Amino acid sequence: MEKIIRQLRQSDHFLLVSHVNPDGDAIASLIAMALALEKWGKRTTMYNESPIPAVYRFLPAVDRIVRRIETPSAYDAVVILDCSNIERIGRLSADFGQFSLTVNIDHHLTNTGYGDFCHVDTAACSTAEIVYRMIQMIGIALDREIATAIYTGILTDTGSFRFANTNRTAFSICLDLMENGVDPYTVAQHVYGTYSIGRIKLLNLALDSIEITEDGKLSFMMLTREMLEETGTQPEDVDGMINYAKSIKDVKVAVLIQELFRSDTERDKNRFYVSLRSDGSVDVAALASSFGGGGHHRAAGFSAETSLADLKGGILAWIDNSERGICRN
């Protein structure tokens, strides 16, 4: 981390990036890092290929996140946050060779160690926690906006402090964040308490799509483009729905398969984004990695271009063949 801070001090213009289909930690880390660097007198551009889920649009400076970068080489350094591998940033990964300098900050066990400077702390509950510690080491004063972003990252990546990655440090940091202006009730209301009628209708369709394997240990949830069109929702409205499939009694692994919109040049391609959740008995990060994705032991994801039948068959085959396969437990 000290080497990264020295590099940040020497650079002036930063491109900050997080992974496609961003969750709360990816967005929060992106914003907190940008706002902190700007307080340090630096120039920043925030980038994410995907639309920002509606529940996170209350975050400060979220409207400054752009979805297109014309000249990646124009930046002194690219800071990639919460991405286990470079492909997770999406189309911009094709320009990786143009980046002047790359800094990789993450907490995923599956991180491949890419970049010129890499700090991966798998003991951290979230990437937002790492950003908090980096800000403290630099000596940048927290304000309510930075604190709110970091708190949101920790809150969402610990599942409201319900997941196994919830630790003493997480609570200690959140206490400091509250003392710097965070209102936990307001954050929770935005993240968990307010949904559009379209999202409720989409959830109804998603719940109706759930399939359970014969042994009751694996659940599949499906979301198609037609479902989003019917309910007037966007791909970002899918955020969090997999938790319903995971909460079913006896289910050890939940799989959410989301059909992605295709461009005019991709009409013959079937593109999907797959979210995975586990009760801990199956390492879904390893499953995601086998498909080119990444994540945590209990939560992971990947993208795929294939048929739906082959995708589901591949997931079932991996689980059945793995040493941790639920079919053998």
Tab-separated table of C-alpha atoms in Angstrom:
chain	number	residue	atom	x	y	z
A	1	MET	CA	0.000	0.000	0.000
A	2	GLU	CA	2.875	2.387	0.748
A	3	LYS	CA	4.256	1.869	-2.777
A	4	ILE	CA	0.829	2.606	-4.247
A	5	ILE	CA	0.476	5.767	-2.172
A	6	ARG	CA	3.876	6.975	-3.370
A	7	GLN	CA	2.766	6.389	-6.956
A	8	LEU	CA	-0.530	8.202	-6.365
A	9	ARG	CA	1.411	11.157	-4.973
A	10	GLN	CA	3.570	11.344	-8.109
A	11	SER	CA	0.605	11.188	-10.535
A	12	ASP	CA	-1.866	13.952	-11.331
A	13	HIS	CA	-4.585	12.646	-13.641
A	14	PHE	CA	-6.359	9.378	-12.754
A	15	LEU	CA	-8.826	7.090	-14.476
A	16	LEU	CA	-10.728	5.098	-11.847
A	17	VAL	CA	-12.482	1.897	-12.945
A	18	SER	CA	-14.624	-0.823	-11.344
A	19	HIS	CA	-16.155	-4.036	-12.646
A	20	VAL	CA	-19.092	-4.464	-15.020
A	21	ASN	CA	-22.531	-5.035	-13.476
A	22	PRO	CA	-21.282	-3.160	-10.408
A	23	ASP	CA	-22.459	-3.917	-6.899
A	24	GLY	CA	-22.462	-1.506	-3.981
A	25	ASP	CA	-18.813	-2.079	-3.119
A	26	ALA	CA	-17.611	-1.488	-6.690
A	27	ILE	CA	-19.516	1.786	-6.994
A	28	ALA	CA	-18.755	2.990	-3.481
A	29	SER	CA	-15.016	2.263	-3.774
A	30	LEU	CA	-14.899	4.071	-7.094
A	31	ILE	CA	-16.565	7.186	-5.693
A	32	ALA	CA	-14.693	7.240	-2.372
A	33	MET	CA	-11.335	6.910	-4.115
A	34	ALA	CA	-12.147	9.656	-6.619
A	35	LEU	CA	-13.374	12.115	-3.990
A	36	ALA	CA	-10.364	11.431	-1.768
A	37	LEU	CA	-7.888	11.944	-4.611
A	38	GLU	CA	-9.603	15.202	-5.532
A	39	LYS	CA	-9.216	16.430	-1.951
A	40	TRP	CA	-5.531	15.618	-2.463
A	41	GLY	CA	-5.487	17.986	-5.433
A	42	LYS	CA	-5.675	15.336	-8.165
A	43	ARG	CA	-7.847	15.171	-11.294
A	44	THR	CA	-10.060	12.114	-11.701
A	45	THR	CA	-12.424	10.447	-14.148
A	46	MET	CA	-14.698	7.638	-12.925
A	47	TYR	CA	-15.634	4.886	-15.386
A	48	ASN	CA	-17.939	1.901	-15.366
A	49	GLU	CA	-19.224	0.209	-18.499
A	50	SER	CA	-22.601	-0.711	-17.002
A	51	PRO	CA	-25.530	1.460	-15.881
A	52	ILE	CA	-25.544	2.208	-12.154
A	53	PRO	CA	-28.331	0.361	-10.268
A	54	ALA	CA	-31.083	2.719	-9.164
A	55	VAL	CA	-30.569	1.928	-5.475
A	56	TYR	CA	-27.061	3.435	-5.614
A	57	ARG	CA	-27.882	6.615	-7.489
A	58	PHE	CA	-28.208	8.517	-4.196
A	59	LEU	CA	-24.452	8.320	-3.696
A	60	PRO	CA	-22.459	11.538	-4.030
A	61	ALA	CA	-20.897	12.238	-7.439
A	62	VAL	CA	-22.527	9.118	-8.922
A	63	ASP	CA	-23.720	11.154	-11.909
A	64	ARG	CA	-20.067	11.766	-12.827
A	65	ILE	CA	-19.428	8.088	-13.618
A	66	VAL	CA	-18.985	7.792	-17.394
A	67	ARG	CA	-19.540	4.723	-19.603
A	68	ARG	CA	-17.099	5.560	-22.407
A	69	ILE	CA	-13.410	6.484	-22.455
A	70	GLU	CA	-11.956	7.780	-25.718
A	71	THR	CA	-8.241	7.943	-24.886
A	72	PRO	CA	-7.105	5.655	-22.038
A	73	SER	CA	-3.469	6.649	-22.611
A	74	ALA	CA	-4.277	10.255	-21.620
A	75	TYR	CA	-4.196	9.392	-17.908
A	76	ASP	CA	-1.124	9.240	-15.692
A	77	ALA	CA	-2.492	6.163	-13.937
A	78	VAL	CA	-5.491	3.828	-14.034
A	79	VAL	CA	-6.763	2.628	-10.649
A	80	ILE	CA	-8.886	-0.516	-10.940
A	81	LEU	CA	-11.052	-1.272	-7.930
A	82	ASP	CA	-12.839	-4.453	-6.859
A	83	CYS	CA	-11.886	-6.411	-10.022
A	84	SER	CA	-10.439	-9.913	-9.691
A	85	ASN	CA	-9.146	-9.935	-13.278
A	86	ILE	CA	-8.667	-7.315	-15.963
A	87	GLU	CA	-11.437	-8.734	-18.152
A	88	ARG	CA	-13.970	-7.798	-15.443
A	89	ILE	CA	-13.751	-4.132	-16.425
A	90	GLY	CA	-15.437	-5.012	-19.726
A	91	ARG	CA	-14.610	-3.584	-23.139
A	92	LEU	CA	-11.946	-1.267	-21.724
A	93	SER	CA	-9.799	-4.327	-20.968
A	94	ALA	CA	-8.921	-4.420	-24.676
A	95	ASP	CA	-6.996	-1.157	-24.097
A	96	PHE	CA	-5.035	-2.527	-21.124
A	97	GLY	CA	-1.781	-2.213	-23.076
A	98	GLN	CA	-2.401	1.523	-23.546
A	99	PHE	CA	-2.574	2.279	-19.818
A	100	SER	CA	0.452	4.280	-18.713
A	101	LEU	CA	0.405	2.669	-15.274
A	102	THR	CA	-2.097	0.352	-13.608
A	103	VAL	CA	-2.929	0.073	-9.904
A	104	ASN	CA	-4.961	-2.955	-8.793
A	105	ILE	CA	-6.849	-2.598	-5.470
A	106	ASP	CA	-9.070	-5.497	-4.466
A	107	HIS	CA	-10.110	-8.028	-1.812
A	108	HIS	CA	-11.087	-11.040	-3.933
A	109	LEU	CA	-9.269	-14.314	-3.346
A	110	THR	CA	-9.391	-14.991	-7.105
A	111	ASN	CA	-7.497	-11.805	-8.026
A	112	THR	CA	-4.902	-12.628	-10.690
A	113	GLY	CA	-2.382	-10.031	-9.520
A	114	TYR	CA	-2.448	-7.961	-12.711
A	115	GLY	CA	-1.129	-4.410	-12.930
A	116	ASP	CA	2.063	-2.506	-12.199
A	117	PHE	CA	1.116	-2.098	-8.549
A	118	CYS	CA	-1.191	-4.539	-6.791
A	119	HIS	CA	-2.705	-4.518	-3.320
A	120	VAL	CA	-5.102	-7.407	-2.652
A	121	ASP	CA	-6.229	-7.933	0.943
A	122	THR	CA	-8.487	-10.983	1.120
A	123	ALA	CA	-9.040	-10.425	4.850
A	124	ALA	CA	-10.792	-7.117	4.149
A	125	CYS	CA	-14.588	-7.265	4.232
A	126	SER	CA	-14.774	-5.091	1.111
A	127	THR	CA	-12.669	-3.038	-1.265
A	128	ALA	CA	-14.240	0.000	0.412
A	129	GLU	CA	-12.450	-1.035	3.618
A	130	ILE	CA	-9.108	-0.997	1.778
A	131	VAL	CA	-9.883	2.427	0.315
A	132	TYR	CA	-10.703	3.674	3.831
A	133	ARG	CA	-7.349	2.460	5.166
A	134	MET	CA	-5.523	3.989	2.218
A	135	ILE	CA	-7.214	7.344	2.821
A	136	GLN	CA	-6.201	7.138	6.485
A	137	MET	CA	-2.573	6.386	5.563
A	138	ILE	CA	-2.444	9.303	3.123
A	139	GLY	CA	-3.891	11.607	5.775
A	140	ILE	CA	-6.890	12.818	3.770
A	141	ALA	CA	-9.665	14.029	6.057
A	142	LEU	CA	-12.959	12.195	5.759
A	143	ASP	CA	-16.073	14.177	4.967
A	144	ARG	CA	-19.716	13.073	4.830
A	145	GLU	CA	-19.619	12.282	1.108
A	146	ILE	CA	-16.548	10.035	1.276
A	147	ALA	CA	-17.772	8.438	4.500
A	148	THR	CA	-21.209	7.711	3.005
A	149	ALA	CA	-19.658	6.000	-0.003
A	150	ILE	CA	-17.357	3.821	2.122
A	151	TYR	CA	-20.188	2.931	4.514
A	152	THR	CA	-22.378	1.859	1.579
A	153	GLY	CA	-19.610	-0.378	0.252
A	154	ILE	CA	-19.128	-2.081	3.602
A	155	LEU	CA	-22.869	-2.373	4.272
A	156	THR	CA	-23.641	-4.026	0.945
A	157	ASP	CA	-20.607	-6.315	0.718
A	158	THR	CA	-21.262	-7.695	4.206
A	159	GLY	CA	-24.947	-8.195	3.397
A	160	SER	CA	-25.986	-5.681	6.061
A	161	PHE	CA	-23.425	-7.265	8.397
A	162	ARG	CA	-24.928	-10.750	7.906
A	163	PHE	CA	-22.231	-12.405	5.779
A	164	ALA	CA	-19.218	-14.345	7.054
A	165	ASN	CA	-16.850	-11.524	6.018
A	166	THR	CA	-18.333	-9.256	8.706
A	167	ASN	CA	-15.549	-8.631	11.178
A	168	ARG	CA	-14.551	-6.422	14.073
A	169	THR	CA	-12.770	-4.039	11.713
A	170	ALA	CA	-15.945	-3.468	9.706
A	171	PHE	CA	-17.845	-2.275	12.781
A	172	SER	CA	-14.917	-0.155	13.949
A	173	ILE	CA	-14.655	1.594	10.582
A	174	CYS	CA	-18.416	2.152	10.411
A	175	LEU	CA	-18.357	3.817	13.823
A	176	ASP	CA	-15.726	6.240	12.528
A	177	LEU	CA	-17.784	6.825	9.383
A	178	MET	CA	-20.860	7.665	11.475
A	179	GLU	CA	-18.777	10.140	13.447
A	180	ASN	CA	-17.927	11.751	10.108
A	181	GLY	CA	-21.523	12.304	9.066
A	182	VAL	CA	-22.962	9.004	7.814
A	183	ASP	CA	-26.664	8.468	8.496
A	184	PRO	CA	-27.165	4.653	8.505
A	185	TYR	CA	-30.955	4.962	8.274
A	186	THR	CA	-30.799	7.098	5.126
A	187	VAL	CA	-28.333	4.750	3.438
A	188	ALA	CA	-30.430	1.693	4.332
A	189	GLN	CA	-33.600	3.342	3.014
A	190	HIS	CA	-31.973	3.989	-0.339
A	191	VAL	CA	-30.306	0.596	-0.655
A	192	TYR	CA	-33.044	-1.638	0.757
A	193	GLY	CA	-36.198	0.383	1.315
A	194	THR	CA	-37.258	1.970	-1.977
A	195	TYR	CA	-38.221	0.137	-5.191
A	196	SER	CA	-40.079	1.136	-8.333
A	197	ILE	CA	-43.305	-0.660	-9.259
A	198	GLY	CA	-41.484	-2.010	-12.316
A	199	ARG	CA	-38.849	-3.650	-10.140
A	200	ILE	CA	-41.533	-5.280	-7.992
A	201	LYS	CA	-43.168	-6.698	-11.139
A	202	LEU	CA	-39.774	-7.900	-12.375
A	203	LEU	CA	-39.164	-9.608	-9.029
A	204	ASN	CA	-42.492	-11.390	-9.371
A	205	LEU	CA	-41.449	-12.765	-12.783
A	206	ALA	CA	-38.013	-13.704	-11.456
A	207	LEU	CA	-39.492	-15.629	-8.530
A	208	ASP	CA	-41.836	-17.439	-10.885
A	209	SER	CA	-38.840	-18.545	-12.989
A	210	ILE	CA	-37.073	-20.368	-10.141
A	211	GLU	CA	-36.212	-24.012	-10.763
A	212	ILE	CA	-34.876	-26.349	-8.077
A	213	THR	CA	-32.813	-29.455	-8.769
A	214	GLU	CA	-34.273	-32.772	-7.705
A	215	ASP	CA	-32.143	-32.911	-4.555
A	216	GLY	CA	-33.261	-29.379	-3.607
A	217	LYS	CA	-29.708	-28.075	-3.239
A	218	LEU	CA	-29.352	-25.937	-6.358
A	219	SER	CA	-31.711	-23.177	-7.504
A	220	PHE	CA	-31.796	-21.468	-10.894
A	221	MET	CA	-33.409	-18.068	-11.430
A	222	MET	CA	-33.794	-16.696	-14.968
A	223	LEU	CA	-34.232	-13.126	-16.174
A	224	THR	CA	-34.795	-12.534	-19.881
A	225	ARG	CA	-34.748	-9.388	-22.001
A	226	GLU	CA	-38.474	-9.837	-22.516
A	227	MET	CA	-39.072	-9.674	-18.752
A	228	LEU	CA	-37.266	-6.344	-18.536
A	229	GLU	CA	-39.174	-4.977	-21.543
A	230	GLU	CA	-42.513	-6.144	-20.113
A	231	THR	CA	-41.895	-4.437	-16.760
A	232	GLY	CA	-40.155	-1.337	-18.104
A	233	THR	CA	-37.045	-2.054	-16.067
A	234	GLN	CA	-33.321	-1.986	-16.765
A	235	PRO	CA	-30.572	-4.603	-16.193
A	236	GLU	CA	-29.440	-2.697	-13.099
A	237	ASP	CA	-32.843	-3.345	-11.478
A	238	VAL	CA	-31.841	-7.013	-11.120
A	239	ASP	CA	-29.413	-6.150	-8.309
A	240	GLY	CA	-30.015	-8.283	-5.192
A	241	MET	CA	-32.698	-10.580	-6.615
A	242	ILE	CA	-30.486	-13.651	-6.401
A	243	ASN	CA	-30.756	-13.511	-2.617
A	244	TYR	CA	-34.344	-14.726	-2.863
A	245	ALA	CA	-33.215	-17.870	-4.695
A	246	LYS	CA	-30.454	-18.393	-2.128
A	247	SER	CA	-32.825	-18.057	0.838
A	248	ILE	CA	-34.865	-21.145	-0.119
A	249	LYS	CA	-34.623	-23.900	2.486
A	250	ASP	CA	-31.916	-26.519	1.783
A	251	VAL	CA	-30.496	-24.596	-1.200
A	252	LYS	CA	-26.703	-24.576	-1.119
A	253	VAL	CA	-26.034	-22.739	-4.386
A	254	ALA	CA	-28.222	-20.164	-6.140
A	255	VAL	CA	-27.661	-19.259	-9.788
A	256	LEU	CA	-29.152	-16.178	-11.446
A	257	ILE	CA	-28.844	-16.211	-15.234
A	258	GLN	CA	-29.483	-12.787	-16.743
A	259	GLU	CA	-29.883	-12.510	-20.499
A	260	LEU	CA	-28.031	-9.456	-21.762
A	261	PHE	CA	-29.213	-7.022	-24.401
A	262	ARG	CA	-27.498	-7.424	-27.757
A	263	SER	CA	-26.351	-4.777	-30.197
A	264	ASP	CA	-27.293	-4.881	-33.880
A	265	THR	CA	-24.004	-6.665	-34.628
A	266	GLU	CA	-24.637	-9.332	-31.982
A	267	ARG	CA	-28.093	-10.546	-32.954
A	268	ASP	CA	-26.897	-14.122	-33.432
A	269	LYS	CA	-25.133	-14.270	-30.067
A	270	ASN	CA	-26.628	-15.400	-26.769
A	271	ARG	CA	-24.968	-13.341	-24.037
A	272	PHE	CA	-25.567	-13.920	-20.335
A	273	TYR	CA	-24.363	-12.647	-16.994
A	274	VAL	CA	-24.407	-15.254	-14.242
A	275	SER	CA	-24.507	-14.417	-10.532
A	276	LEU	CA	-23.648	-17.135	-8.014
A	277	ARG	CA	-24.327	-17.386	-4.292
A	278	SER	CA	-23.356	-20.171	-1.897
A	279	ASP	CA	-24.046	-21.104	1.705
A	280	GLY	CA	-20.319	-21.798	2.021
A	281	SER	CA	-20.353	-25.508	1.154
A	282	VAL	CA	-19.454	-24.767	-2.476
A	283	ASP	CA	-16.688	-22.410	-3.628
A	284	VAL	CA	-18.558	-20.400	-6.250
A	285	ALA	CA	-15.450	-18.267	-6.879
A	286	ALA	CA	-13.787	-21.377	-8.291
A	287	LEU	CA	-16.890	-22.080	-10.357
A	288	ALA	CA	-16.897	-18.521	-11.715
A	289	SER	CA	-13.158	-18.683	-12.442
A	290	SER	CA	-13.677	-21.775	-14.589
A	291	PHE	CA	-15.896	-19.607	-16.804
A	292	GLY	CA	-13.508	-16.629	-16.793
A	293	GLY	CA	-15.136	-14.753	-13.928
A	294	GLY	CA	-14.275	-14.302	-10.279
A	295	GLY	CA	-15.464	-13.327	-6.843
A	296	HIS	CA	-15.599	-14.740	-3.350
A	297	HIS	CA	-16.105	-18.196	-1.871
A	298	ARG	CA	-19.790	-17.379	-1.250
A	299	ALA	CA	-20.516	-14.815	-3.980
A	300	ALA	CA	-19.179	-14.650	-7.524
A	301	GLY	CA	-20.127	-14.049	-11.147
A	302	PHE	CA	-19.126	-14.376	-14.788
A	303	SER	CA	-20.206	-13.511	-18.330
A	304	ALA	CA	-20.752	-16.058	-21.102
A	305	GLU	CA	-21.633	-16.300	-24.774
A	306	THR	CA	-23.312	-19.665	-25.298
A	307	SER	CA	-26.723	-21.296	-25.400
A	308	LEU	CA	-28.838	-21.375	-22.254
A	309	ALA	CA	-28.867	-25.179	-22.272
A	310	ASP	CA	-25.067	-25.399	-22.535
A	311	LEU	CA	-24.647	-22.766	-19.825
A	312	LYS	CA	-26.870	-24.571	-17.339
A	313	GLY	CA	-25.321	-27.900	-18.286
A	314	GLY	CA	-21.824	-26.541	-17.742
A	315	ILE	CA	-22.711	-25.206	-14.298
A	316	LEU	CA	-24.310	-28.496	-13.271
A	317	ALA	CA	-21.334	-30.473	-14.589
A	318	TRP	CA	-18.825	-28.328	-12.683
A	319	ILE	CA	-20.747	-28.684	-9.439
A	320	ASP	CA	-21.165	-32.442	-9.902
A	321	ASN	CA	-17.472	-32.941	-10.703
A	322	SER	CA	-15.960	-30.620	-8.099
A	323	GLU	CA	-14.657	-31.943	-4.823
A	324	ARG	CA	-17.085	-29.608	-3.098
A	325	GLY	CA	-19.934	-30.568	-5.390
A	326	ILE	CA	-23.267	-30.339	-3.613
A	327	CYS	CA	-24.431	-33.557	-5.251
A	328	ARG	CA	-21.934	-35.400	-3.078
A	329	ASN	CA	-22.844	-33.740	0.221
